[in-house]
Short mmCIF file of C-alpha atoms in Angstrom, two decimals:
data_model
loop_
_atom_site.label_atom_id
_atom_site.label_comp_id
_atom_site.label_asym_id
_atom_site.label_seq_id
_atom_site.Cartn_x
_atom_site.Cartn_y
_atom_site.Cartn_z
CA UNK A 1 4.15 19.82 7.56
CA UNK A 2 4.41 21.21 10.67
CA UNK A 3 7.35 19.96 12.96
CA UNK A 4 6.87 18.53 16.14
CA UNK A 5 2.95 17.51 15.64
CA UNK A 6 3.21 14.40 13.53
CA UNK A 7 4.12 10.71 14.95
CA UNK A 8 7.52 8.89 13.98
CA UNK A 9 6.33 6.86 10.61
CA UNK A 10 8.80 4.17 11.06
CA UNK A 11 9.19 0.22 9.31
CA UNK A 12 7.71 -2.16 11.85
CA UNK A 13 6.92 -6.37 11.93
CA UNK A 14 3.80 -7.21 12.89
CA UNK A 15 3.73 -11.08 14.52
CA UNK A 16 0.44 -12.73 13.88
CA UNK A 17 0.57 -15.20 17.40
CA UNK A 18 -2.35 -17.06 15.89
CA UNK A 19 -0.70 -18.06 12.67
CA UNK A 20 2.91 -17.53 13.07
CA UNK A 21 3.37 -14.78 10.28
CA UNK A 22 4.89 -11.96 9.85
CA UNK A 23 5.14 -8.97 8.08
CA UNK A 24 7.63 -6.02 7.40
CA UNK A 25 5.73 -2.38 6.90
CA UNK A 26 5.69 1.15 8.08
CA UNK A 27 3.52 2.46 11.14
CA UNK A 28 2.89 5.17 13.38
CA UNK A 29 1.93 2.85 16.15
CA UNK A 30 3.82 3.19 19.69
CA UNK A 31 6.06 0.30 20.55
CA UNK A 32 8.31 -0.61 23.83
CA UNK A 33 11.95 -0.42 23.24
CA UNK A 34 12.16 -4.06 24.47
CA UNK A 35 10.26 -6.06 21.57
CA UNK A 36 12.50 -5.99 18.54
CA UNK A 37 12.57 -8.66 15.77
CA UNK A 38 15.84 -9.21 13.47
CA UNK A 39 14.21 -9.55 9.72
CA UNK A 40 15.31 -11.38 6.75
CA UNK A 41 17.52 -8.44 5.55
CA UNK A 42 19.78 -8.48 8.74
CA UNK A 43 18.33 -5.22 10.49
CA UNK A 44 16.23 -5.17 13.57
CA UNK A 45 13.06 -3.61 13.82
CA UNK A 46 10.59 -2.72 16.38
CA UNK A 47 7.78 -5.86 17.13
CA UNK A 48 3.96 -5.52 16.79
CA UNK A 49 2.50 -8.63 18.68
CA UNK A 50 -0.89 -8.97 16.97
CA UNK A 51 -4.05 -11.67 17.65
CA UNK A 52 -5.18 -11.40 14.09
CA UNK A 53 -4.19 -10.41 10.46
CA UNK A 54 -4.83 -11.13 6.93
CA UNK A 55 -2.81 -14.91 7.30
CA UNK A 56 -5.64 -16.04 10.05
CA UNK A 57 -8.94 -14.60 8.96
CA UNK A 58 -12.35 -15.02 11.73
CA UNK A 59 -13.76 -17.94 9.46
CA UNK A 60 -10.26 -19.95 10.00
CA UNK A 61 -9.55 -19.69 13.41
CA UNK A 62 -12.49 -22.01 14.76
CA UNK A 63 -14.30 -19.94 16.29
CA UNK A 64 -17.43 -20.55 16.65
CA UNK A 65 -18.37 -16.45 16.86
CA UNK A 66 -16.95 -16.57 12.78
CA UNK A 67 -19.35 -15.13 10.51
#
């Protein structure tokens, strides 16, 4: 690979606001120094807020614009 090109691939949390979940993976996606979660292991890791994800699918949020 080519240095200097690529992102920072780095383990984030993602917070689900809608269903209170979250989850532990790895992203390339920018975050602000501020939000940082402690996890279950003891380390701290950047935050993700998100509106959606796999724990609060369209169909179960009540909307009525659900398909």
């Amino acid at each position: 690979m080519k240095a200097g090109i690529h992102p920072e691939y780095r383990e984030v949390v993602f917070f689900d606001v809608t269903s209170d979940f979250k989850f532990l993976t790895r992203s390339t996606l920018a975050t602000t120094a501020k939000e940082t979660v402690k996890w279950e292991d003891g380390n701290e890791y950047p935050l993700v807020t998100i509106e959606i994800s796999s724990a609060s699918p369209p169909f179960a949020t009540g909307s009525p614009q659900a398909f």
